[in-house]
CSV table of C-alpha atoms and ligand atoms in Angstrom, one decimal:
chain,number,residue,atom,x,y,z
A,1,MET,CA,-12.3,10.2,19.3
A,2,SER,CA,-8.6,8.9,18.3
A,3,ALA,CA,-6.0,11.6,17.6
A,4,THR,CA,-6.0,10.9,14.0
A,5,ALA,CA,-9.7,11.1,13.8
A,6,GLN,CA,-9.0,15.3,14.0
A,7,THR,CA,-9.7,17.5,11.9
A,8,PRO,CA,-6.2,19.5,10.7
A,9,ILE,CA,-5.8,22.7,11.3
A,10,ILE,CA,-5.3,24.5,8.5
A,11,PRO,CA,-3.4,28.2,9.2
A,12,ILE,CA,-4.9,30.7,7.7
A,13,LYS,CA,-2.3,33.1,5.8
A,14,SER,CA,-1.0,36.1,8.2
A,15,SER,CA,1.1,37.4,6.0
A,16,SER,CA,-1.5,40.2,5.2
A,17,GLU,CA,-3.4,42.6,7.3
A,18,PRO,CA,-7.1,42.3,7.1
A,19,PRO,CA,-8.3,44.5,4.6
A,20,HIS,CA,-10.0,47.6,5.9
A,21,VAL,CA,-12.8,47.9,3.3
A,22,ILE,CA,-14.6,45.3,1.5
A,23,ALA,CA,-16.2,46.6,-1.5
A,24,PRO,CA,-19.4,44.6,-2.9
A,25,ASP,CA,-19.7,41.9,-5.6
A,26,ALA,CA,-22.3,42.9,-7.6
A,27,ALA,CA,-22.8,39.6,-9.2
A,28,THR,CA,-24.0,38.2,-5.8
A,29,ILE,CA,-24.7,41.0,-3.3
A,30,TYR,CA,-28.3,41.0,-4.0
A,31,ALA,CA,-29.0,37.4,-5.0
A,32,THR,CA,-27.6,36.3,-1.8
A,33,ARG,CA,-29.7,39.3,0.5
A,34,ALA,CA,-32.9,37.9,-1.7
A,35,GLN,CA,-32.5,34.4,-0.5
A,36,ARG,CA,-32.2,35.5,2.9
A,37,PHE,CA,-35.2,37.3,2.7
A,38,ASP,CA,-36.5,34.1,1.4
A,39,GLN,CA,-35.1,31.8,4.3
A,40,LEU,CA,-36.2,34.4,6.9
A,41,ALA,CA,-40.1,35.0,5.6
A,42,GLU,CA,-40.6,31.0,6.7
A,43,GLY,CA,-43.0,30.9,9.8
A,44,HIS,CA,-42.3,34.5,10.1
A,45,SER,CA,-45.3,36.6,11.7
A,46,LEU,CA,-44.0,39.3,8.9
A,47,GLY,CA,-43.3,36.3,6.5
A,48,ASP,CA,-45.7,38.5,3.6
A,49,TRP,CA,-43.6,41.6,3.8
A,50,LEU,CA,-40.3,39.5,4.1
A,51,ARG,CA,-41.2,37.8,0.9
A,52,PHE,CA,-42.0,40.9,-1.2
A,53,LEU,CA,-38.6,42.6,0.0
A,54,ALA,CA,-37.1,39.5,-1.4
A,55,THR,CA,-39.1,40.3,-4.4
A,56,ILE,CA,-37.6,43.8,-4.6
A,57,THR,CA,-34.3,42.9,-4.0
A,58,ARG,CA,-34.1,40.0,-6.6
A,59,ALA,CA,-35.6,43.2,-8.9
A,60,GLN,CA,-32.8,45.0,-7.8
A,61,HIS,CA,-30.2,42.1,-8.7
A,62,ALA,CA,-31.4,42.1,-12.1
A,63,ALA,CA,-31.5,46.0,-12.4
A,64,LEU,CA,-27.7,45.5,-11.1
A,65,GLN,CA,-26.9,43.0,-13.9
A,66,SER,CA,-28.3,45.1,-16.8
A,67,LEU,CA,-27.1,48.5,-15.9
A,68,PRO,CA,-24.3,49.9,-18.3
A,69,ALA,CA,-20.9,50.9,-17.2
A,70,LEU,CA,-21.3,53.8,-14.4
A,71,ALA,CA,-19.0,57.0,-15.3
A,72,LEU,CA,-16.7,56.9,-12.2
A,73,PRO,CA,-14.6,60.1,-11.3
A,74,GLU,CA,-11.1,61.2,-13.4
A,75,ALA,CA,-8.2,59.5,-11.7
A,76,SER,CA,-7.3,63.2,-10.5
A,77,GLN,CA,-10.4,63.3,-8.6
A,78,LEU,CA,-9.9,60.2,-7.3
A,79,ALA,CA,-6.9,61.0,-5.8
A,80,ARG,CA,-7.7,64.5,-4.7
A,81,THR,CA,-10.6,62.7,-2.3
A,82,ARG,CA,-8.0,60.1,-1.5
A,83,GLU,CA,-5.8,63.0,0.0
A,84,HIS,CA,-8.5,65.0,1.4
A,85,ARG,CA,-9.4,61.8,3.1
A,86,MET,CA,-12.9,62.4,1.1
A,87,PRO,CA,-15.4,59.7,0.2
A,88,PRO,CA,-15.0,59.2,-3.6
A,89,LEU,CA,-18.5,58.8,-4.3
A,90,PRO,CA,-20.4,61.1,-2.1
A,91,ALA,CA,-24.2,60.5,-1.4
A,92,GLN,CA,-24.9,64.1,-1.1
A,93,SER,CA,-22.8,65.5,-4.1
A,94,TRP,CA,-21.5,62.4,-6.2
A,95,PRO,CA,-23.5,63.8,-9.9
A,96,ARG,CA,-26.1,61.0,-9.7
A,97,ASP,CA,-26.3,59.1,-13.3
A,98,PRO,CA,-30.0,59.2,-14.6
A,99,LEU,CA,-29.8,55.3,-15.3
A,100,TRP,CA,-30.9,55.4,-11.6
A,101,GLN,CA,-34.7,56.5,-13.0
A,102,THR,CA,-34.2,53.7,-15.6
A,103,ALA,CA,-33.2,51.4,-12.9
A,104,LEU,CA,-36.3,52.4,-10.4
A,105,ARG,CA,-38.8,51.5,-13.7
A,106,GLU,CA,-37.1,48.3,-14.5
A,107,ILE,CA,-37.6,47.2,-10.3
A,108,ALA,CA,-41.3,48.8,-10.0
A,109,VAL,CA,-42.1,46.7,-13.2
A,110,ALA,CA,-40.4,43.6,-11.8
A,111,ILE,CA,-42.3,43.7,-8.4
A,112,ALA,CA,-45.6,44.9,-9.9
A,113,ASP,CA,-47.6,41.7,-9.9
A,114,ALA,CA,-45.9,40.4,-6.3
A,115,ALA,CA,-46.8,44.2,-4.6
A,116,PRO,CA,-49.3,43.7,-2.1
A,117,GLU,CA,-52.7,46.6,-2.8
A,118,PRO,CA,-50.9,49.3,-0.7
A,119,ALA,CA,-47.8,48.7,-2.6
A,120,LYS,CA,-49.7,48.7,-6.1
A,121,LYS,CA,-51.0,51.9,-5.6
A,122,ASP,CA,-47.6,53.6,-4.2
A,123,LEU,CA,-46.2,52.0,-7.3
A,124,ALA,CA,-48.7,53.2,-9.7
A,125,ARG,CA,-48.5,56.8,-8.2
A,126,LEU,CA,-44.7,56.8,-8.7
A,127,ALA,CA,-45.0,55.6,-12.1
A,128,GLY,CA,-47.0,58.9,-12.9
A,129,PHE,CA,-43.8,61.2,-11.2
A,130,ASP,CA,-41.7,63.5,-13.8
A,131,ASP,CA,-38.1,63.5,-13.3
A,132,GLU,CA,-37.8,66.7,-11.1
A,133,ARG,CA,-40.3,64.9,-8.7
A,134,LEU,CA,-38.0,61.5,-8.7
A,135,GLU,CA,-35.3,63.7,-8.6
A,136,ALA,CA,-36.3,65.3,-5.2
A,137,LEU,CA,-37.6,62.0,-3.7
A,138,ALA,CA,-33.5,60.8,-4.5
A,139,GLY,CA,-32.5,63.8,-2.6
A,140,ARG,CA,-34.5,62.9,0.2
A,141,VAL,CA,-33.1,59.9,0.3
A,142,LEU,CA,-29.5,61.0,0.2
A,143,HIS,CA,-30.2,63.5,2.7
A,144,THR,CA,-31.5,60.9,5.0
A,145,GLU,CA,-34.7,62.8,5.2
A,146,LEU,CA,-37.3,60.2,5.5
A,147,TYR,CA,-40.2,61.5,6.4
A,148,GLY,CA,-42.7,63.7,5.2
A,149,ASP,CA,-44.9,63.5,2.2
A,150,ASP,CA,-44.8,60.2,-0.1
A,151,VAL,CA,-42.4,58.5,3.1
A,152,ALA,CA,-44.0,55.1,1.7
A,153,LEU,CA,-42.6,55.7,-1.8
A,154,LEU,CA,-38.8,56.1,-0.5
A,155,PRO,CA,-38.1,52.4,-0.6
A,156,TYR,CA,-38.3,52.2,-4.3
A,157,VAL,CA,-36.5,55.3,-5.3
A,158,ALA,CA,-33.7,53.9,-2.6
A,159,ALA,CA,-33.6,50.6,-4.1
A,160,ALA,CA,-32.9,52.0,-7.2
A,161,LEU,CA,-30.2,54.3,-5.8
A,162,GLN,CA,-29.0,51.8,-4.0
A,163,VAL,CA,-28.0,49.5,-7.5
A,164,VAL,CA,-26.7,52.6,-8.9
A,165,TRP,CA,-24.1,53.4,-6.0
A,166,THR,CA,-23.8,49.7,-5.3
A,167,ALA,CA,-22.7,49.4,-9.2
A,168,GLY,CA,-20.1,52.4,-8.1
A,169,ALA,CA,-18.7,50.8,-5.4
A,170,ALA,CA,-18.1,47.4,-7.1
A,171,ARG,CA,-16.6,49.2,-10.2
A,172,LEU,CA,-14.1,51.4,-8.1
A,173,GLY,CA,-12.8,48.5,-6.1
A,174,ALA,CA,-11.7,48.4,-2.2
A,175,SER,CA,-8.3,49.1,-3.7
A,176,ARG,CA,-9.6,52.6,-4.5
A,177,ILE,CA,-11.3,53.3,-1.5
A,178,SER,CA,-9.1,54.3,1.4
A,179,ALA,CA,-10.0,54.9,5.2
A,180,LEU,CA,-11.7,57.9,6.0
A,181,ASP,CA,-11.1,60.0,9.4
A,182,VAL,CA,-14.7,59.8,10.5
A,183,PRO,CA,-15.3,55.8,11.4
A,184,GLY,CA,-18.9,55.9,11.4
A,185,VAL,CA,-19.5,56.8,7.6
A,186,CYS,CA,-19.0,54.7,4.4
A,187,PRO,CA,-15.5,55.5,3.2
A,188,CYS,CA,-16.9,54.8,-0.4
A,189,CYS,CA,-20.3,57.2,0.0
A,190,GLY,CA,-20.3,58.9,3.4
A,191,PHE,CA,-23.6,57.5,3.9
A,192,LEU,CA,-24.6,55.8,7.4
A,193,PRO,CA,-24.0,52.1,7.7
A,194,VAL,CA,-27.4,50.5,8.3
A,195,ALA,CA,-26.1,47.6,10.6
A,196,SER,CA,-22.5,45.9,11.5
A,197,VAL,CA,-21.3,42.3,10.6
A,198,VAL,CA,-19.0,40.2,12.5
A,199,ARG,CA,-17.0,38.0,10.1
A,200,GLY,CA,-17.4,34.3,10.7
A,201,VAL,CA,-14.8,32.9,8.4
A,202,GLY,CA,-11.3,32.8,6.8
A,203,GLU,CA,-8.5,36.1,7.2
A,204,VAL,CA,-11.4,38.6,8.2
A,205,GLY,CA,-12.8,35.7,10.7
A,206,ASN,CA,-14.0,37.8,13.8
A,207,LEU,CA,-13.6,41.3,12.7
A,208,ARG,CA,-16.4,43.3,12.6
A,209,TYR,CA,-17.4,45.4,9.4
A,210,LEU,CA,-20.1,48.3,9.3
A,211,HIS,CA,-22.1,47.8,6.1
A,212,CYS,CA,-23.1,50.6,4.0
A,213,ALA,CA,-26.8,51.5,4.1
A,214,LEU,CA,-26.6,52.9,0.2
A,215,CYS,CA,-23.5,51.4,-1.6
A,216,ASN,CA,-22.8,47.8,0.4
A,217,THR,CA,-19.6,48.6,1.1
A,218,GLU,CA,-17.9,47.2,4.4
A,219,TRP,CA,-15.5,49.0,6.2
A,220,ASN,CA,-13.6,48.0,9.6
A,221,LEU,CA,-14.4,49.0,13.5
A,222,VAL,CA,-12.8,47.4,16.2
A,223,ARG,CA,-15.5,45.6,18.5
A,224,ILE,CA,-17.1,47.0,21.2
A,225,LYS,CA,-17.1,50.9,20.0
A,226,CYS,CA,-20.5,53.1,19.4
A,227,SER,CA,-19.8,53.7,15.2
A,228,SER,CA,-22.1,56.8,16.3
A,229,CYS,CA,-20.0,58.9,19.1
A,230,ASP,CA,-16.9,56.4,18.9
A,231,ALA,CA,-17.4,55.9,22.4
A,232,THR,CA,-15.8,52.4,24.0
A,233,GLU,CA,-17.3,52.8,27.7
A,234,GLY,CA,-21.2,52.4,28.4
A,235,ILE,CA,-21.6,49.7,25.3
A,236,SER,CA,-23.9,47.3,25.9
A,237,TYR,CA,-26.1,44.8,23.9
A,238,ARG,CA,-29.5,43.4,23.5
A,239,HIS,CA,-31.1,40.7,21.9
A,240,LEU,CA,-34.5,39.2,21.5
A,241,GLU,CA,-35.5,36.0,23.4
A,242,ALA,CA,-38.1,35.5,20.6
A,243,LYS,CA,-38.5,31.5,20.7
A,244,GLY,CA,-39.1,30.3,16.8
A,245,LEU,CA,-38.6,33.7,15.5
A,246,GLN,CA,-35.8,33.0,12.1
A,247,GLY,CA,-32.5,34.3,12.9
A,248,ALA,CA,-33.1,36.1,16.0
A,249,ASP,CA,-30.0,35.0,17.9
A,250,ALA,CA,-28.1,36.1,14.9
A,251,VAL,CA,-28.6,39.9,15.7
A,252,ARG,CA,-27.8,41.9,18.8
A,253,ALA,CA,-28.1,45.6,19.2
A,254,GLU,CA,-25.2,47.4,20.6
A,255,ILE,CA,-26.5,49.8,22.4
A,256,CYS,CA,-24.1,53.6,23.7
A,257,ASP,CA,-25.3,55.0,27.2
A,258,SER,CA,-22.8,58.0,25.9
A,259,CYS,CA,-25.0,59.1,22.6
A,260,LYS,CA,-28.2,56.9,23.6
A,261,SER,CA,-27.7,55.4,20.1
A,262,TYR,CA,-27.9,51.8,18.7
A,263,LEU,CA,-27.1,50.1,15.8
A,264,LYS,CA,-27.4,46.0,15.1
A,265,ILE,CA,-24.7,43.6,14.8
A,266,VAL,CA,-25.5,40.2,12.6
A,267,TYR,CA,-23.0,37.3,13.6
A,268,GLN,CA,-22.0,35.4,10.1
A,269,GLU,CA,-20.9,32.1,12.6
A,270,LYS,CA,-24.8,31.8,13.0
A,271,GLY,CA,-25.6,31.1,9.4
A,272,PRO,CA,-25.9,32.9,6.1
A,273,VAL,CA,-27.2,36.2,8.0
A,274,ASP,CA,-27.2,39.7,5.7
A,275,PRO,CA,-27.3,42.7,7.6
A,276,VAL,CA,-30.2,44.4,5.5
A,277,ALA,CA,-32.3,41.0,5.7
A,278,ASP,CA,-31.7,40.2,9.2
A,279,ASP,CA,-32.0,43.7,10.7
A,280,LEU,CA,-35.9,44.1,9.0
A,281,ALA,CA,-36.5,40.2,10.3
A,282,THR,CA,-35.8,41.5,13.8
A,283,LEU,CA,-37.5,44.6,13.8
A,284,ALA,CA,-39.0,43.4,17.4
A,285,LEU,CA,-35.6,44.5,18.7
A,286,ASP,CA,-35.8,47.8,17.4
A,287,ILE,CA,-39.3,48.3,19.2
A,288,LEU,CA,-37.6,46.9,22.6
A,289,VAL,CA,-34.7,49.5,22.4
A,290,ASP,CA,-36.4,52.4,21.2
A,291,GLU,CA,-38.8,51.8,24.3
A,292,ALA,CA,-35.6,51.9,26.3
A,293,GLY,CA,-34.7,55.2,25.0
A,294,TYR,CA,-32.4,54.5,22.1
A,295,ALA,CA,-32.6,56.0,18.8
A,296,ARG,CA,-31.3,54.0,15.8
A,297,SER,CA,-28.0,55.6,14.4
A,298,GLY,CA,-28.4,54.0,10.5
A,299,PRO,CA,-31.2,53.7,8.5
A,300,ASN,CA,-32.6,50.8,6.6
A,301,LEU,CA,-33.6,52.0,3.4
A,302,LEU,CA,-36.2,49.7,2.5
A,303,LEU,CA,-38.3,50.7,5.2
A,304,ALA,CA,-40.4,53.4,5.3
A,305,PRO,CA,-40.9,54.7,8.9
A,306,GLY,CA,-44.3,54.7,9.6
A,307,GLY,CA,-45.6,53.2,6.3
B,1,ZN,ZN1,-21.6,53.8,1.3
B,2,ZN,ZN1,-22.3,56.6,21.3
């Protein structure tokens, strides 16, 4: 190759620090995720389920686009949470807008035709619940009590809550979300991360961001550090050897020997990865790591445990 044929190196701007927080883009977050679910479903042993998750995610996209503007906390309240280094839209105490139930009904209607038989029964049951029972299910999701009766209904409830919290995070924007003292929880809503993403390009290239399981906000955490206990020693990585499994090489489990927990990392350099979709397409990795004695440190709310 001659010197003139080389691709010119375009310096990335170094004037600004990489962002600590990246707020979700309400216009694209769920549309992009749905595409990734569809892509991962091709030739996958769980293809039908992943395609149904694509349908749910597309319904989340539609519900988010039609959601009226949410009331955010007053400026004085936001200033107070910033001063005390508290999340501005805390999962467990932000008074949730009843609009989340509207989002739930919209999602349920949009996915009904595509739902497999057991899911159809779950959705019919959910449709019969009154406000009080729905609020009780929402409370369980937001307190990560993902077990017990009706556990199969929780992913639908979670999908609607994700829409509302994502709308709130997007409306707030990164400039109004600041770092917390606890690096392992979301600086916008205080919820746990579903996975982390190593960014592939641009000014945030090669940086690792944790991705909130509830509001889709991302926040920076240095590489090779446990997001659960802050340990930097005894961290190791596992991945699936499975040949032909879509996206398997883009995902690793970051394992911590100090607290015996793990969380997955998805690598954007490997393609159009999504922390939620790629996580669910690699459940075999969870089984592998669970069997080795490690417990997952953050939930994927679209998965009903044992469901
Ligand atoms: Zn969050
Ligand atoms: Zn740890």
